[in-house]
CSV table of C-alpha atoms in Angstrom, one decimal:
chain,number,residue,atom,x,y,z
A,1414,MET,CA,-26.6,-3.1,5.9
A,1415,ASN,CA,-27.6,-4.2,9.4
A,1416,LEU,CA,-26.1,-1.5,11.7
A,1417,SER,CA,-26.6,-3.7,14.8
A,1418,LEU,CA,-24.5,-6.4,13.2
A,1419,VAL,CA,-21.7,-3.9,12.3
A,1420,ILE,CA,-21.7,-2.7,15.9
A,1421,LEU,CA,-21.6,-6.2,17.3
A,1422,ALA,CA,-18.8,-7.1,14.9
A,1423,THR,CA,-16.8,-4.0,16.0
A,1424,MET,CA,-17.3,-4.8,19.7
A,1425,THR,CA,-16.3,-8.4,19.1
A,1426,GLY,CA,-13.1,-7.2,17.3
A,1427,VAL,CA,-12.3,-4.7,20.1
A,1428,ALA,CA,-12.7,-7.4,22.7
A,1429,THR,CA,-10.6,-9.9,20.8
A,1430,GLY,CA,-7.9,-7.2,20.3
A,1431,ILE,CA,-7.9,-6.6,24.1
A,1432,VAL,CA,-7.5,-10.3,24.8
A,1433,PHE,CA,-4.7,-10.6,22.3
A,1434,GLY,CA,-3.0,-7.5,23.8
A,1435,LEU,CA,-3.3,-8.9,27.4
A,1436,LEU,CA,-1.9,-12.2,26.4
A,1437,ASP,CA,0.9,-10.4,24.4
A,1438,VAL,CA,0.4,-12.5,21.3
A,1439,PRO,CA,0.4,-11.1,17.7
A,1440,ILE,CA,-3.0,-10.2,16.3
A,1441,PRO,CA,-4.4,-12.2,13.4
A,1442,ALA,CA,-4.9,-9.0,11.4
A,1443,PRO,CA,-2.7,-6.5,9.5
A,1444,PRO,CA,-0.7,-4.4,12.0
A,1445,ASN,CA,-1.1,-1.1,10.1
A,1446,LEU,CA,-3.4,0.9,8.0
A,1447,ALA,CA,-1.9,-0.2,4.7
A,1448,GLY,CA,-2.7,-3.8,5.5
A,1449,VAL,CA,-6.3,-2.9,6.5
A,1450,MET,CA,-6.7,-0.9,3.3
A,1451,GLY,CA,-5.5,-3.9,1.3
A,1452,ILE,CA,-8.2,-6.0,2.8
A,1453,LEU,CA,-10.8,-3.3,2.1
A,1454,GLY,CA,-9.6,-3.2,-1.5
A,1455,ILE,CA,-10.1,-7.0,-1.8
A,1456,LEU,CA,-13.7,-6.6,-0.5
A,1457,VAL,CA,-14.4,-3.7,-2.9
A,1458,GLY,CA,-13.0,-5.6,-5.9
A,1459,TYR,CA,-15.1,-8.6,-5.0
A,1460,ARG,CA,-18.2,-6.6,-4.7
A,1461,LEU,CA,-17.6,-4.8,-8.0
A,1462,ILE,CA,-17.4,-8.2,-9.8
A,1463,GLU,CA,-20.6,-9.3,-8.1
A,1464,TYR,CA,-22.3,-6.0,-9.0
A,1465,PHE,CA,-21.4,-6.1,-12.7
A,1466,ASP,CA,-21.9,-9.9,-12.8
A,1467,VAL,CA,-18.7,-10.6,-14.8
A,1468,GLY,CA,-17.2,-13.4,-12.8
A,1469,VAL,CA,-15.9,-16.7,-14.2
A,1470,SER,CA,-16.7,-20.0,-12.4
A,1471,LEU,CA,-13.4,-21.7,-11.9
A,1472,LEU,CA,-15.0,-25.0,-11.0
A,1473,SER,CA,-16.9,-24.9,-14.4
A,1474,LEU,CA,-13.7,-24.3,-16.2
A,1475,LEU,CA,-12.1,-27.3,-14.5
A,1476,ASN,CA,-15.1,-29.5,-15.2
A,1477,VAL,CA,-15.6,-30.2,-11.5
């Protein structure tokens, strides 16, 4: 994992959150920890499928 990319992404997120807060508009992200953990769970599940290589190609099943 590229630490500088993680730091840049975090700084960009903080700056974006500040702008949304200053403009008093809702953020395009979960407003609480449960929502953030749900997104993290989606990422972990996706990575597990990649790691174990057990995915199914939906396009192949649909003959696309």
